[in-house]
PDB file of C-alpha atoms in Angstrom:
ATOM      1  CA  MET A   1    -187.851 -37.701 -51.705  1.00 92.00           C
ATOM      2  CA  LYS A   2    -189.989 -36.082 -54.356  1.00 96.00           C
ATOM      3  CA  VAL A   3    -188.278 -34.016 -57.080  1.00 97.00           C
ATOM      4  CA  ALA A   4    -190.252 -31.843 -59.502  1.00 98.00           C
ATOM      5  CA  GLU A   5    -188.805 -30.887 -62.875  1.00 98.00           C
ATOM      6  CA  LYS A   6    -189.674 -27.872 -65.004  1.00 98.00           C
ATOM      7  CA  GLN A   7    -188.199 -26.970 -68.395  1.00 98.00           C
ATOM      8  CA  MET A   8    -187.334 -23.298 -68.973  1.00 96.00           C
ATOM      9  CA  GLU A   9    -186.444 -22.028 -72.421  1.00 97.00           C
ATOM     10  CA  VAL A  10    -183.887 -19.238 -72.095  1.00 97.00           C
ATOM     11  CA  ARG A  11    -185.351 -16.074 -73.592  1.00 96.00           C
ATOM     12  CA  TYR A  12    -183.219 -13.320 -75.094  1.00 95.00           C
ATOM     13  CA  SER A  13    -184.489 -10.843 -72.476  1.00 95.00           C
ATOM     14  CA  GLU A  14    -183.038 -13.071 -69.732  1.00 96.00           C
ATOM     15  CA  THR A  15    -179.462 -12.681 -70.969  1.00 95.00           C
ATOM     16  CA  ASP A  16    -176.892  -9.984 -70.226  1.00 94.00           C
ATOM     17  CA  GLN A  17    -174.200  -8.285 -72.338  1.00 92.00           C
ATOM     18  CA  MET A  18    -172.024 -11.375 -72.026  1.00 92.00           C
ATOM     19  CA  GLY A  19    -174.743 -13.440 -73.719  1.00 92.00           C
ATOM     20  CA  VAL A  20    -175.471 -15.568 -70.650  1.00 95.00           C
ATOM     21  CA  VAL A  21    -178.464 -15.713 -68.343  1.00 96.00           C
ATOM     22  CA  TYR A  22    -178.396 -12.750 -65.960  1.00 96.00           C
ATOM     23  CA  HIS A  23    -177.954 -14.028 -62.397  1.00 95.00           C
ATOM     24  CA  ALA A  24    -181.230 -12.663 -60.998  1.00 95.00           C
ATOM     25  CA  ASN A  25    -183.263 -14.677 -63.508  1.00 97.00           C
ATOM     26  CA  TYR A  26    -182.264 -17.863 -61.716  1.00 97.00           C
ATOM     27  CA  LEU A  27    -184.338 -16.616 -58.765  1.00 96.00           C
ATOM     28  CA  VAL A  28    -187.391 -16.365 -61.031  1.00 97.00           C
ATOM     29  CA  TRP A  29    -186.753 -19.889 -62.301  1.00 98.00           C
ATOM     30  CA  MET A  30    -186.495 -21.125 -58.717  1.00 98.00           C
ATOM     31  CA  GLU A  31    -189.925 -19.642 -58.023  1.00 97.00           C
ATOM     32  CA  VAL A  32    -191.290 -21.391 -61.111  1.00 97.00           C
ATOM     33  CA  GLY A  33    -189.744 -24.656 -59.886  1.00 98.00           C
ATOM     34  CA  ARG A  34    -191.176 -24.179 -56.390  1.00 97.00           C
ATOM     35  CA  THR A  35    -194.619 -23.476 -57.813  1.00 96.00           C
ATOM     36  CA  GLN A  36    -194.377 -26.604 -59.991  1.00 97.00           C
ATOM     37  CA  PHE A  37    -193.335 -28.694 -56.980  1.00 97.00           C
ATOM     38  CA  ILE A  38    -196.285 -27.462 -54.917  1.00 96.00           C
ATOM     39  CA  LYS A  39    -198.660 -27.977 -57.856  1.00 96.00           C
ATOM     40  CA  GLU A  40    -197.477 -31.586 -58.209  1.00 97.00           C
ATOM     41  CA  LEU A  41    -198.317 -32.104 -54.533  1.00 96.00           C
ATOM     42  CA  GLY A  42    -201.845 -30.904 -55.324  1.00 95.00           C
ATOM     43  CA  PHE A  43    -201.686 -27.412 -53.807  1.00 96.00           C
ATOM     44  CA  HIS A  44    -201.502 -23.756 -54.910  1.00 93.00           C
ATOM     45  CA  TYR A  45    -199.928 -20.739 -53.204  1.00 90.00           C
ATOM     46  CA  ALA A  46    -202.971 -18.716 -54.288  1.00 92.00           C
ATOM     47  CA  ASP A  47    -205.189 -20.795 -51.987  1.00 92.00           C
ATOM     48  CA  MET A  48    -202.912 -20.013 -49.044  1.00 92.00           C
ATOM     49  CA  GLU A  49    -202.902 -16.322 -49.936  1.00 94.00           C
ATOM     50  CA  LYS A  50    -206.724 -16.273 -50.020  1.00 94.00           C
ATOM     51  CA  GLU A  51    -206.560 -17.165 -46.328  1.00 93.00           C
ATOM     52  CA  GLY A  52    -204.278 -14.196 -45.601  1.00 96.00           C
ATOM     53  CA  ILE A  53    -201.074 -16.248 -45.427  1.00 96.00           C
ATOM     54  CA  ILE A  54    -197.935 -15.473 -47.446  1.00 96.00           C
ATOM     55  CA  SER A  55    -194.583 -17.249 -47.649  1.00 95.00           C
ATOM     56  CA  PRO A  56    -191.623 -14.862 -47.824  1.00 96.00           C
ATOM     57  CA  VAL A  57    -188.057 -15.909 -48.520  1.00 96.00           C
ATOM     58  CA  ILE A  58    -185.947 -15.580 -45.358  1.00 97.00           C
ATOM     59  CA  ASP A  59    -182.696 -16.990 -46.706  1.00 98.00           C
ATOM     60  CA  LEU A  60    -181.258 -17.677 -50.143  1.00 98.00           C
ATOM     61  CA  GLN A  61    -178.062 -19.417 -51.215  1.00 98.00           C
ATOM     62  CA  ILE A  62    -177.032 -19.875 -54.846  1.00 98.00           C
ATOM     63  CA  SER A  63    -173.866 -21.022 -56.531  1.00 98.00           C
ATOM     64  CA  TYR A  64    -173.347 -20.579 -60.266  1.00 97.00           C
ATOM     65  CA  LYS A  65    -171.382 -23.329 -62.021  1.00 98.00           C
ATOM     66  CA  LYS A  66    -171.897 -23.099 -65.811  1.00 97.00           C
ATOM     67  CA  PRO A  67    -173.520 -20.495 -68.037  1.00 96.00           C
ATOM     68  CA  LEU A  68    -176.820 -20.898 -69.832  1.00 98.00           C
ATOM     69  CA  ARG A  69    -177.393 -19.003 -73.084  1.00 97.00           C
ATOM     70  CA  TYR A  70    -180.241 -17.718 -75.221  1.00 95.00           C
ATOM     71  CA  GLY A  71    -182.093 -20.508 -77.021  1.00 94.00           C
ATOM     72  CA  GLU A  72    -181.000 -23.259 -74.628  1.00 97.00           C
ATOM     73  CA  THR A  73    -183.426 -25.133 -72.408  1.00 98.00           C
ATOM     74  CA  ALA A  74    -182.695 -25.279 -68.713  1.00 98.00           C
ATOM     75  CA  THR A  75    -184.150 -27.905 -66.410  1.00 98.00           C
ATOM     76  CA  VAL A  76    -185.092 -26.756 -62.920  1.00 98.00           C
ATOM     77  CA  LYS A  77    -185.219 -29.557 -60.349  1.00 98.00           C
ATOM     78  CA  THR A  78    -186.888 -28.713 -57.029  1.00 98.00           C
ATOM     79  CA  TRP A  79    -187.318 -30.642 -53.786  1.00 98.00           C
ATOM     80  CA  ILE A  80    -187.764 -30.088 -50.055  1.00 97.00           C
ATOM     81  CA  GLU A  81    -184.328 -30.055 -48.476  1.00 97.00           C
ATOM     82  CA  TYR A  82    -185.631 -29.413 -44.952  1.00 96.00           C
ATOM     83  CA  TYR A  83    -189.033 -29.003 -43.309  1.00 96.00           C
ATOM     84  CA  ASP A  84    -189.913 -28.711 -39.616  1.00 95.00           C
ATOM     85  CA  GLY A  85    -193.579 -27.676 -39.641  1.00 94.00           C
ATOM     86  CA  ILE A  86    -192.720 -23.969 -39.644  1.00 93.00           C
ATOM     87  CA  ARG A  87    -189.716 -23.473 -41.949  1.00 95.00           C
ATOM     88  CA  VAL A  88    -189.312 -24.963 -45.416  1.00 97.00           C
ATOM     89  CA  THR A  89    -186.010 -25.087 -47.267  1.00 97.00           C
ATOM     90  CA  TYR A  90    -186.326 -25.921 -50.949  1.00 98.00           C
ATOM     91  CA  GLY A  91    -183.355 -27.297 -52.847  1.00 98.00           C
ATOM     92  CA  TYR A  92    -182.719 -26.621 -56.530  1.00 98.00           C
ATOM     93  CA  GLU A  93    -180.505 -27.802 -59.343  1.00 98.00           C
ATOM     94  CA  ILE A  94    -180.645 -25.914 -62.599  1.00 98.00           C
ATOM     95  CA  LEU A  95    -179.207 -28.006 -65.410  1.00 98.00           C
ATOM     96  CA  THR A  96    -177.811 -27.216 -68.854  1.00 98.00           C
ATOM     97  CA  PRO A  97    -179.233 -29.002 -71.924  1.00 98.00           C
ATOM     98  CA  ASP A  98    -176.393 -31.534 -71.514  1.00 97.00           C
ATOM     99  CA  GLY A  99    -177.464 -32.290 -67.937  1.00 97.00           C
ATOM    100  CA  GLU A 100    -174.556 -30.444 -66.327  1.00 98.00           C
ATOM    101  CA  ILE A 101    -175.205 -28.309 -63.264  1.00 98.00           C
ATOM    102  CA  ALA A 102    -175.552 -24.631 -64.164  1.00 98.00           C
ATOM    103  CA  ALA A 103    -176.516 -23.604 -60.617  1.00 98.00           C
ATOM    104  CA  ILE A 104    -177.328 -25.116 -57.250  1.00 98.00           C
ATOM    105  CA  ALA A 105    -179.399 -23.274 -54.675  1.00 98.00           C
ATOM    106  CA  THR A 106    -181.604 -23.315 -51.617  1.00 98.00           C
ATOM    107  CA  SER A 107    -184.311 -20.926 -50.488  1.00 98.00           C
ATOM    108  CA  GLN A 108    -185.785 -20.913 -46.993  1.00 98.00           C
ATOM    109  CA  HIS A 109    -189.351 -19.765 -46.351  1.00 97.00           C
ATOM    110  CA  VAL A 110    -191.781 -19.317 -43.487  1.00 97.00           C
ATOM    111  CA  CYS A 111    -195.510 -18.793 -43.659  1.00 96.00           C
ATOM    112  CA  VAL A 112    -196.720 -15.591 -42.031  1.00 97.00           C
ATOM    113  CA  LYS A 113    -199.974 -13.715 -41.589  1.00 97.00           C
ATOM    114  CA  ARG A 114    -200.104 -11.079 -44.301  1.00 96.00           C
ATOM    115  CA  ASP A 115    -201.309  -8.303 -41.987  1.00 96.00           C
ATOM    116  CA  SER A 116    -198.854  -8.816 -39.113  1.00 96.00           C
ATOM    117  CA  PHE A 117    -196.000 -10.887 -40.631  1.00 95.00           C
ATOM    118  CA  ARG A 118    -196.281 -13.165 -37.585  1.00 96.00           C
ATOM    119  CA  PRO A 119    -195.125 -16.713 -38.380  1.00 95.00           C
ATOM    120  CA  ILE A 120    -197.703 -19.488 -38.372  1.00 96.00           C
ATOM    121  CA  SER A 121    -197.398 -23.238 -38.031  1.00 95.00           C
ATOM    122  CA  ILE A 122    -197.978 -24.965 -41.354  1.00 94.00           C
ATOM    123  CA  LYS A 123    -198.665 -28.135 -39.396  1.00 93.00           C
ATOM    124  CA  LYS A 124    -201.519 -26.455 -37.513  1.00 94.00           C
ATOM    125  CA  HIS A 125    -203.009 -24.158 -40.181  1.00 93.00           C
ATOM    126  CA  PHE A 126    -202.524 -26.347 -43.268  1.00 94.00           C
ATOM    127  CA  PRO A 127    -202.484 -29.989 -42.094  1.00 95.00           C
ATOM    128  CA  ASP A 128    -202.846 -31.352 -45.642  1.00 95.00           C
ATOM    129  CA  TRP A 129    -199.775 -29.392 -46.794  1.00 94.00           C
ATOM    130  CA  HIS A 130    -197.915 -30.545 -43.685  1.00 95.00           C
ATOM    131  CA  LYS A 131    -198.647 -34.187 -44.382  1.00 95.00           C
ATOM    132  CA  ALA A 132    -197.631 -33.866 -48.050  1.00 95.00           C
ATOM    133  CA  TYR A 133    -194.405 -32.027 -47.124  1.00 95.00           C
ATOM    134  CA  GLU A 134    -193.497 -34.657 -44.524  1.00 94.00           C
ATOM    135  CA  GLN A 135    -193.942 -37.380 -47.139  1.00 94.00           C
ATOM    136  CA  ALA A 136    -192.087 -35.499 -49.901  1.00 95.00           C
ATOM    137  CA  LYS A 137    -189.113 -34.064 -47.982  1.00 92.00           C
ATOM    138  CA  LYS A 138    -185.550 -35.291 -48.135  1.00 84.00           C
ATOM    139  CA  GLN A 139    -184.966 -37.960 -45.514  1.00 80.00           C
ATOM    140  CA  THR A 140    -181.961 -37.115 -43.355  1.00 68.00           C
ATOM    141  CA  GLY A 141    -181.915 -39.883 -40.800  1.00 52.00           C
ATOM    142  CA  ARG A 142    -183.802 -40.802 -37.688  1.00 46.00           C
ATOM    143  CA  LYS A 143    -184.987 -38.229 -35.220  1.00 47.00           C
ATOM    144  CA  GLY A 144    -185.591 -38.883 -31.620  1.00 39.00           C
TER     145      GLY A 144
END
């Protein structure tokens, strides 16, 4: 299983009145982690979008464990939790500077045609992505 890591320095504008990272900013960091993961596989979302395909979030789960504060550096770890040729579920761990889990999350995506929002098969339309995702995803046992 491939895991990408991205360092995120907590900016003052990302904190709330309690002095901790505002919860919605974790979603932005997850997108940064996802983009880094895809880049490390040798691909770019922009190339997919040029072909009229977009990848909306269809489900999101996040659990906050420890706060992150201004001036700290968070580490975003990203991997493919599940992939079936149509749906992709990315897994995330966001770590404190001490390596403790600040948040754990998953986001599920499908690829759709921009004009109709009809789902497409990644396997069929983007065979190189499909192959890379199959090789990089979390192994969960034998199918058959």
